[in-house]
Amino acid sequence: MINYLYQEQNWKTQLSDLITDPKELLQQLQLSTDQLLSGAILASEQFKLRVPRAFVEKMNVADPFDPLLLQVLPHHLELEEHAGFVTDPLGEEQANQLPGVLHKYQSRFLLTLTGACAVHCRYCFRRHFPYQENLPKNEDWINIRQYLLDHPDINEVILSGGDPLTLTNQKLALWVERLESLPQLKILRIHSRVPIVIPSRIDEELVSLLKNSRLHTILVIHSNHESEIDDYTVRQLHRLTEKQVTVLNQAVLLKGVNDSAEQLAALSYRLLDARVTPYYLHVLDKVKGAHHFDLATDSISQIYTELLARLPGYLVPKLVREIAGENNKTPLYGTPIF
Ligand SMILES: *Cc1c(COP(=O)(O)O)cnc(C)c1O
Ligand code: SF4
């Protein structure tokens, strides 16, 4: 958009001033057609529109196919039913051990401290997940601690979402301190889309919290397109990488958003500018309402093969799918040689 009014604004102010009205979003982008609007209003009844103004500033005006807009604008196609697209594609409701806890993978353990996200991504596999019933309260720490002690194989805790960086630094610090008190834990990982949609979230307190922890701290950001990473975002990410915090990126392969080797390669190079390592490229989870982002297996394989040819190995994200009940994310490219 024209001027950056919001990007450097305090992140809490931004979080309390999200765009949630489809009409306002479309007007800001000069896209007030009745068809887009009525579809957006209907689809937002199932999963609300939610987008920070700093992210809208990264979109092109008057472009209904802007790749950032497509990820957040509710669309009438979400209301279609499609075989195989279900509300809980990963069977997470089963894997729930304690409030807020998902332990599916041997050495790592997922902790959800909040159900809130700064942005609602239309393709999200958790769009139907009943978060609110399932968050740990302060007193649940005793049970979580006991669970970790009973599973000494766990050496990494992943704060996931909702989006953990919507929490205050104070609340994060409290949980980091609790986790640090367990010698078995070596790594603290945070999965968040906030550094992309509200880059000012990477503030001094957060940087020092991550830098000073006894644990190895890893931030996994979630960016799907190079236009999401403007110069300000790059500078903010540098604040972490220059303090030796490891920053990785995961993306989702989305029809209409980043479905070409050219786009994905551009994203990888942009991540390199920000000193962020491409980690995963997920194929879409078959969640109800996201069918219009789905790509045929043939095109996925074609895109990825071309991506491998274009990029040095260290810039190629691993193509994976998450399959309910598997012990790890399933790699989709190449076969083991033994
Ligand atoms: C993806 C995921 C992890 C972490 O997997 P990595 O392959 O280590 O990135 C852990 N727990 C759950 C439930 C996950 O979905
Ligand atoms: S959990 Fe992540 S992908 Fe899903 S809506 Fe929140 S920010 Fe988007």
mmCIF file of C-alpha atoms in Angstrom, residues 247-250 267-268 271-272 276-280 314-318:
data_model
loop_
_atom_site.group_PDB
_atom_site.id
_atom_site.type_symbol
_atom_site.label_atom_id
_atom_site.label_comp_id
_atom_site.label_asym_id
_atom_site.label_seq_id
_atom_site.Cartn_x
_atom_site.Cartn_y
_atom_site.Cartn_z
ATOM 1 C CA VAL A 247 15.275 -18.726 13.035
ATOM 2 C CA LEU A 248 13.671 -21.194 10.613
ATOM 3 C CA ASN A 249 10.744 -20.859 8.248
ATOM 4 C CA GLN A 250 7.896 -23.163 7.459
ATOM 5 C CA LEU A 267 10.838 -16.864 -0.941
ATOM 6 C CA SER A 268 13.967 -18.853 -0.072
ATOM 7 C CA LEU A 271 14.548 -15.676 3.767
ATOM 8 C CA LEU A 272 18.293 -15.750 3.229
ATOM 9 C CA VAL A 276 16.254 -17.406 8.119
ATOM 10 C CA THR A 277 16.695 -21.022 7.040
ATOM 11 C CA PRO A 278 13.895 -22.636 4.996
ATOM 12 C CA TYR A 279 12.783 -25.635 7.053
ATOM 13 C CA TYR A 280 9.522 -27.181 5.896
ATOM 14 C CA TYR A 314 20.609 -25.285 1.849
ATOM 15 C CA LEU A 315 17.762 -23.144 0.524
ATOM 16 C CA VAL A 316 15.422 -26.038 -0.262
ATOM 17 C CA PRO A 317 12.738 -26.609 2.385
ATOM 18 C CA LYS A 318 11.800 -30.224 3.104
#
